[in-house]
Short mmCIF file of C-alpha atoms in Angstrom, two decimals:
data_model
loop_
_atom_site.label_atom_id
_atom_site.label_comp_id
_atom_site.label_asym_id
_atom_site.label_seq_id
_atom_site.Cartn_x
_atom_site.Cartn_y
_atom_site.Cartn_z
CA UNK D 23 12.59 -30.70 -2.74
CA UNK D 24 15.85 -28.79 -2.95
CA UNK D 25 18.03 -28.35 0.11
CA UNK D 26 17.54 -25.14 2.06
CA UNK D 27 19.19 -22.19 0.36
CA UNK D 28 21.41 -19.76 2.26
CA UNK D 29 20.05 -16.77 0.37
CA UNK D 30 16.66 -16.31 -1.23
CA UNK D 31 16.01 -13.29 -3.44
CA UNK D 32 12.48 -11.95 -3.00
CA UNK D 33 10.42 -8.97 -4.10
CA UNK D 34 7.42 -7.16 -2.62
CA UNK D 35 5.24 -4.94 -4.76
CA UNK D 36 2.91 -2.00 -4.27
CA UNK D 37 0.59 -0.78 -7.02
CA UNK D 38 -2.80 0.79 -7.62
CA UNK D 39 -5.21 -1.88 -8.85
CA UNK D 40 -7.98 -1.14 -11.34
CA UNK D 41 -11.41 -1.86 -9.78
CA UNK D 42 -12.96 -5.08 -11.08
CA UNK D 43 -10.72 -5.19 -14.18
CA UNK D 44 -8.98 -8.57 -14.14
CA UNK D 45 -7.35 -8.08 -17.54
CA UNK D 46 -5.80 -4.73 -16.62
CA UNK D 47 -4.56 -5.99 -13.26
CA UNK D 48 -3.08 -9.15 -14.76
CA UNK D 49 -1.20 -6.94 -17.21
CA UNK D 50 0.21 -4.90 -14.30
CA UNK D 51 1.19 -8.08 -12.46
CA UNK D 52 2.99 -9.34 -15.56
CA UNK D 53 4.84 -6.08 -16.11
CA UNK D 54 5.99 -5.76 -12.50
CA UNK D 55 6.84 -9.46 -12.23
CA UNK D 56 9.03 -9.12 -15.32
CA UNK D 57 10.72 -6.12 -13.71
CA UNK D 58 11.43 -8.16 -10.58
CA UNK D 59 12.73 -11.09 -12.61
CA UNK D 60 15.13 -8.75 -14.41
CA UNK D 61 16.51 -7.98 -10.94
CA UNK D 62 17.06 -11.66 -10.25
CA UNK D 63 14.14 -12.35 -7.92
CA UNK D 64 12.87 -15.84 -7.13
CA UNK D 65 9.55 -14.84 -5.51
CA UNK D 66 7.29 -11.85 -6.18
CA UNK D 67 4.67 -10.90 -3.59
CA UNK D 68 1.77 -8.73 -4.80
CA UNK D 69 -0.92 -7.13 -2.55
CA UNK D 70 -4.17 -8.47 -1.16
CA UNK D 71 -7.04 -8.65 -3.68
CA UNK D 72 -4.77 -7.00 -6.27
CA UNK D 73 -6.38 -8.80 -9.21
CA UNK D 74 -9.69 -6.99 -8.57
CA UNK D 75 -8.83 -4.01 -6.33
CA UNK D 76 -10.25 -4.02 -2.83
CA UNK D 77 -12.30 -1.42 -0.99
CA UNK D 78 -14.94 -0.95 -3.70
CA UNK D 79 -15.99 -4.55 -3.00
CA UNK D 80 -17.42 -3.42 0.35
CA UNK D 81 -20.12 -1.52 -1.57
CA UNK D 82 -20.73 -4.15 -4.24
CA UNK D 83 -23.89 -6.26 -4.44
CA UNK D 84 -23.73 -9.97 -3.73
CA UNK D 85 -24.62 -10.64 -7.36
CA UNK D 86 -21.71 -8.51 -8.57
CA UNK D 87 -19.33 -10.23 -6.16
CA UNK D 88 -20.37 -13.60 -7.55
CA UNK D 89 -19.72 -12.37 -11.09
CA UNK D 90 -16.19 -11.32 -10.09
CA UNK D 91 -15.35 -14.41 -8.04
CA UNK D 92 -13.64 -17.50 -9.45
CA UNK D 93 -12.70 -20.90 -8.06
CA UNK D 94 -9.10 -21.42 -6.99
CA UNK D 95 -8.51 -23.46 -10.15
CA UNK D 96 -10.27 -20.94 -12.39
CA UNK D 97 -8.86 -18.85 -15.25
CA UNK D 98 -7.53 -16.00 -13.06
CA UNK D 99 -5.32 -18.09 -10.79
CA UNK D 100 -4.42 -20.29 -13.75
CA UNK D 101 -3.14 -17.19 -15.57
CA UNK D 102 -0.93 -16.30 -12.59
CA UNK D 103 0.32 -19.89 -12.41
CA UNK D 104 1.15 -19.90 -16.11
CA UNK D 105 3.02 -16.61 -15.68
CA UNK D 106 5.01 -18.11 -12.80
CA UNK D 107 5.99 -21.04 -14.99
CA UNK D 108 6.83 -18.80 -17.94
CA UNK D 109 9.06 -16.50 -15.86
CA UNK D 110 10.49 -19.27 -13.67
CA UNK D 111 9.59 -17.56 -10.37
CA UNK D 112 7.07 -17.81 -7.57
CA UNK D 113 4.23 -15.27 -7.77
CA UNK D 114 1.66 -14.43 -5.09
CA UNK D 115 -1.51 -12.46 -5.87
CA UNK D 116 -4.88 -11.80 -4.22
CA UNK D 117 -8.31 -12.61 -5.70
CA UNK D 118 -11.94 -13.23 -4.78
CA UNK D 119 -12.50 -16.98 -4.52
CA UNK D 120 -15.76 -18.84 -5.07
CA UNK D 121 -16.36 -22.33 -3.74
CA UNK D 122 -19.96 -23.37 -4.18
CA UNK D 123 -22.06 -20.59 -2.67
CA UNK D 124 -19.23 -19.35 -0.44
CA UNK D 125 -16.95 -16.39 -1.23
CA UNK D 126 -13.50 -15.80 0.24
CA UNK D 127 -10.84 -13.09 0.26
CA UNK D 128 -8.06 -15.38 -0.98
CA UNK D 129 -4.42 -15.28 -1.99
CA UNK D 130 -2.66 -17.70 -4.34
CA UNK D 131 1.07 -18.36 -4.34
CA UNK D 132 2.04 -20.06 -7.59
CA UNK D 133 5.37 -21.78 -8.23
CA UNK D 134 7.12 -22.51 -11.54
CA UNK D 135 6.53 -26.25 -11.14
CA UNK D 136 2.77 -25.68 -11.23
CA UNK D 137 2.17 -25.96 -7.48
CA UNK D 138 -0.43 -23.50 -6.15
CA UNK D 139 -1.10 -22.72 -2.48
CA UNK D 140 -4.26 -20.76 -1.63
CA UNK D 141 -4.97 -19.01 1.67
CA UNK D 142 -8.39 -17.76 2.70
CA UNK D 143 -8.32 -14.69 4.91
CA UNK D 144 -9.06 -15.83 8.46
CA UNK D 145 -10.63 -12.54 9.57
CA UNK D 146 -12.59 -11.29 6.55
CA UNK D 147 -14.64 -8.15 7.24
CA UNK D 148 -15.10 -6.61 3.80
CA UNK D 149 -18.63 -7.76 2.98
CA UNK D 150 -21.32 -9.80 4.70
CA UNK D 151 -21.19 -12.25 1.77
CA UNK D 152 -17.44 -12.86 2.12
CA UNK D 153 -16.69 -15.65 4.59
CA UNK D 154 -13.60 -16.10 6.76
CA UNK D 155 -11.27 -19.03 6.20
CA UNK D 156 -10.84 -21.74 8.82
CA UNK D 157 -7.25 -22.96 8.50
CA UNK D 158 -3.64 -21.87 8.31
CA UNK D 159 -1.72 -22.07 5.07
CA UNK D 160 1.86 -23.26 5.58
CA UNK D 161 3.79 -25.01 2.83
CA UNK D 162 7.18 -26.07 1.53
CA UNK D 163 8.75 -24.28 -1.43
CA UNK D 164 11.13 -25.22 -4.25
CA UNK D 165 13.96 -23.58 -2.29
CA UNK D 166 13.55 -25.71 0.81
CA UNK D 167 12.23 -22.74 2.81
CA UNK D 168 8.88 -23.30 4.53
CA UNK D 169 6.49 -20.34 4.14
CA UNK D 170 3.07 -19.19 5.30
CA UNK D 171 0.46 -16.71 4.09
CA UNK D 172 -1.55 -14.37 6.31
CA UNK D 173 -3.71 -11.69 4.69
CA UNK D 174 -3.92 -8.17 6.13
CA UNK D 175 -5.91 -8.32 9.40
CA UNK D 176 -4.76 -11.91 9.92
CA UNK D 177 -1.40 -10.38 10.81
CA UNK D 178 -2.83 -8.04 13.44
CA UNK D 179 -3.84 -10.93 15.70
CA UNK D 180 -0.59 -12.07 17.26
CA UNK D 181 -1.78 -15.65 17.73
CA UNK D 182 -1.89 -16.23 13.97
CA UNK D 183 1.75 -15.35 13.38
CA UNK D 184 2.88 -17.47 16.32
CA UNK D 185 0.78 -20.39 15.05
CA UNK D 186 2.29 -20.45 11.56
CA UNK D 187 5.77 -20.10 13.06
CA UNK D 188 5.13 -23.16 15.23
CA UNK D 189 4.01 -24.95 12.06
CA UNK D 190 7.47 -24.38 10.63
CA UNK D 191 7.18 -21.17 8.63
CA UNK D 192 10.41 -19.22 8.24
CA UNK D 193 9.05 -16.66 5.79
CA UNK D 194 5.65 -14.98 6.17
CA UNK D 195 3.98 -13.67 3.03
CA UNK D 196 1.84 -10.76 4.29
CA UNK D 197 -0.21 -9.10 1.51
CA UNK D 198 -2.23 -6.07 2.62
CA UNK D 199 -4.54 -3.25 1.56
CA UNK D 200 -3.98 -0.88 4.45
CA UNK D 201 -2.96 2.58 5.57
CA UNK D 202 -5.26 5.57 5.41
CA UNK D 203 -8.26 3.73 6.81
CA UNK D 204 -10.87 5.25 9.09
CA UNK D 205 -10.08 3.42 12.34
CA UNK D 206 -12.52 3.42 15.27
CA UNK D 207 -9.56 3.74 17.64
CA UNK D 208 -8.90 7.36 18.63
CA UNK D 209 -5.16 6.92 18.17
CA UNK D 210 -5.29 4.44 15.30
CA UNK D 211 -5.18 5.06 11.56
CA UNK D 212 -7.14 7.88 9.97
CA UNK D 213 -7.97 8.84 6.40
CA UNK D 214 -5.26 10.33 4.20
CA UNK D 215 -6.60 13.26 2.18
CA UNK D 216 -7.26 12.42 -1.47
CA UNK D 217 -6.12 15.97 -2.31
CA UNK D 218 -2.55 14.93 -1.50
CA UNK D 219 -2.70 12.12 -4.04
CA UNK D 220 -4.28 14.19 -6.79
CA UNK D 221 -1.77 17.02 -6.20
CA UNK D 222 1.25 14.69 -5.99
CA UNK D 223 2.84 15.98 -9.20
CA UNK D 224 2.96 19.52 -7.77
CA UNK D 225 3.75 18.59 -4.18
CA UNK D 226 5.24 15.07 -3.97
CA UNK D 227 6.77 15.71 -0.55
CA UNK D 228 3.40 16.35 1.07
CA UNK D 229 2.12 12.96 -0.12
CA UNK D 230 5.33 11.23 0.96
CA UNK D 231 5.06 12.81 4.40
CA UNK D 232 1.49 11.51 4.69
CA UNK D 233 2.19 7.90 3.66
CA UNK D 234 5.19 7.80 6.00
CA UNK D 235 3.27 9.50 8.82
CA UNK D 236 1.08 8.14 11.64
CA UNK D 237 -1.63 6.85 9.28
CA UNK D 238 0.81 4.90 7.09
CA UNK D 239 4.34 3.78 7.87
CA UNK D 240 4.20 5.24 11.37
CA UNK D 241 1.23 3.01 12.18
CA UNK D 242 2.97 -0.06 10.75
CA UNK D 243 6.03 0.57 12.90
CA UNK D 244 3.90 0.21 16.04
CA UNK D 245 3.38 -3.49 15.42
CA UNK D 246 4.61 -4.98 12.12
CA UNK D 247 8.34 -5.44 12.95
CA UNK D 248 7.41 -7.13 16.23
CA UNK D 249 5.62 -9.91 14.34
CA UNK D 250 8.90 -10.78 12.65
CA UNK D 251 11.11 -10.19 15.70
CA UNK D 252 9.01 -12.04 18.28
CA UNK D 253 8.75 -15.14 16.10
CA UNK D 254 12.15 -15.08 14.40
CA UNK D 255 10.80 -15.04 10.83
CA UNK D 256 11.17 -12.99 7.67
CA UNK D 257 8.10 -10.92 6.81
CA UNK D 258 7.23 -9.84 3.25
CA UNK D 259 4.83 -6.89 3.37
CA UNK D 260 3.10 -5.85 0.14
CA UNK D 261 0.38 -3.23 -0.08
CA UNK D 262 -1.74 -1.09 -2.33
CA UNK D 263 -0.79 2.51 -3.08
CA UNK D 264 -3.08 5.37 -4.00
CA UNK D 265 -6.88 5.53 -4.41
CA UNK D 266 -8.80 2.47 -3.26
CA UNK D 267 -12.41 3.54 -3.66
CA UNK D 268 -12.80 6.37 -1.11
CA UNK D 269 -9.54 5.70 0.78
CA UNK D 270 -5.89 6.28 -0.06
CA UNK D 271 -3.60 3.29 0.48
CA UNK D 272 -0.16 4.21 1.77
CA UNK D 273 2.12 1.60 0.17
CA UNK D 274 5.27 1.26 2.33
CA UNK D 275 6.18 -2.09 0.76
CA UNK D 276 8.96 -3.57 2.89
CA UNK D 277 10.86 -6.69 3.86
CA UNK D 278 11.64 -7.32 7.54
CA UNK D 279 14.24 -9.76 8.87
CA UNK D 280 13.95 -12.11 11.89
CA UNK D 281 15.36 -9.41 14.16
CA UNK D 282 12.56 -7.03 13.25
CA UNK D 283 14.87 -4.91 11.11
CA UNK D 284 13.67 -3.41 7.84
CA UNK D 285 16.20 -4.68 5.31
CA UNK D 286 14.52 -3.07 2.30
CA UNK D 287 11.59 -0.73 1.69
CA UNK D 288 10.26 1.56 -0.99
CA UNK D 289 11.21 5.23 -0.84
CA UNK D 290 8.31 6.35 -3.03
CA UNK D 291 4.57 6.95 -2.77
CA UNK D 292 3.99 5.32 -6.14
CA UNK D 293 4.09 1.98 -7.89
CA UNK D 294 7.22 0.19 -6.70
CA UNK D 295 9.07 -3.13 -6.57
CA UNK D 296 11.38 -3.79 -3.60
CA UNK D 297 13.90 -6.63 -3.96
CA UNK D 298 16.43 -8.03 -1.51
CA UNK D 299 18.28 -11.24 -0.62
CA UNK D 300 17.02 -12.99 2.52
CA UNK D 301 19.98 -14.28 4.54
CA UNK D 302 18.68 -17.55 5.95
CA UNK D 303 21.71 -17.77 8.24
CA UNK D 304 20.01 -15.10 10.38
CA UNK D 305 17.29 -17.51 11.48
CA UNK D 306 18.86 -20.03 13.91
CA UNK D 307 20.05 -17.57 16.57
CA UNK D 308 17.45 -14.85 16.05
CA UNK D 309 15.99 -13.60 19.31
CA UNK D 310 12.41 -14.62 18.62
CA UNK D 311 13.38 -18.10 17.45
CA UNK D 312 15.40 -18.64 20.64
CA UNK D 313 12.40 -17.41 22.65
CA UNK D 314 10.36 -20.23 21.14
CA UNK D 315 12.52 -22.69 23.06
CA UNK D 316 11.51 -21.03 26.31
CA UNK D 317 7.79 -21.49 25.75
CA UNK D 318 5.68 -23.12 28.50
CA UNK D 319 2.64 -24.42 26.63
CA UNK D 320 1.08 -25.74 29.83
CA UNK D 321 0.43 -22.11 30.82
CA UNK D 322 -1.28 -21.12 27.58
CA UNK D 323 -4.64 -22.83 27.88
CA UNK D 324 -6.26 -19.42 28.38
CA UNK D 325 -5.44 -18.62 24.76
CA UNK D 326 -7.87 -21.26 23.52
CA UNK D 327 -10.73 -20.44 25.88
CA UNK D 328 -13.65 -18.32 24.73
CA UNK D 329 -14.49 -15.18 26.68
CA UNK D 330 -18.09 -15.07 25.51
CA UNK D 331 -17.42 -11.66 23.94
CA UNK D 332 -16.04 -12.95 20.64
CA UNK D 333 -17.56 -11.42 17.53
CA UNK D 334 -17.35 -12.29 13.86
CA UNK D 335 -14.60 -10.40 12.03
CA UNK D 336 -16.99 -7.98 10.33
CA UNK D 337 -18.65 -6.95 13.59
CA UNK D 338 -15.34 -6.71 15.42
CA UNK D 339 -13.81 -4.57 12.68
CA UNK D 340 -16.69 -2.16 12.16
CA UNK D 341 -18.29 -1.85 15.59
CA UNK D 342 -18.08 1.43 17.53
CA UNK D 343 -18.82 -0.35 20.80
CA UNK D 344 -15.91 -0.28 23.27
CA UNK D 345 -14.51 -3.49 24.74
CA UNK D 346 -16.00 -3.93 28.25
CA UNK D 347 -13.77 -2.80 31.12
CA UNK D 348 -14.22 -6.18 32.85
CA UNK D 349 -13.08 -8.22 29.84
CA UNK D 350 -11.31 -11.29 31.20
CA UNK D 351 -11.15 -15.05 30.96
CA UNK D 352 -11.21 -17.04 34.17
CA UNK D 353 -8.15 -19.27 34.45
#
């Protein structure tokens, strides 16, 4: 293990994945990883499920899902690992994992030395056949910087980000497929019109306004920077862009520092690679990291008690039923 570096150069990527076409998506990953390497990056973070595309899987049969899924040591992840070794960088990419009869929305971070760390989405809601993971994924890296992976909705539950921070993570890899979704919440995300995407050559500003508006970047700004700020960590946000089955992903790839400041983000509603140096000297005195020292764990037992209203991720994500007015946990 190398000593902790002062600066770590990282990249986050947004692109439109080709549904179910592993070969095409691997070619895109290679091309964009090479672009990032030419800019001196040490780690490239691609989106959730980017090796298969995402939302079409919600309408796929169980048999088709099993045909697309691979074990964590299968040819797809092995190809990403070999690319990481060839280019001499870390590469993270999302895939559909099979272990026995179980399927998982998973994400592999591969390092040049051959090490591979796989995270299974903790709150998987895409398909009744896709199970949720049951553990956090926190690991050391060749640069002496401890990292964690949380996939998409994992990041929305504040407990998850705090947990991986307490496990030593200083950088959170946060791959997504989000923006432009049909939220049940009246003031949450809503669908972005596909007309804007298909007319982007004639009216690029209209599309840019939409992806930066309340259903894209505007929605992210309500909560994403606070995950980094409140825990004193760097956050690497990658995302899809463009058509994802019947939804339009909004991109907004960005890198957030431990003060919740956006230090780099894409200015385009298109395929993009965002690269920046992480200044590790920001960590020790960051507000959120100092707040950790003021914790009073003896007060937090309520966080581990069940309310009796808990639902599986799929039901919680898709249900139209409101949360009861008398929701509470007796302390």
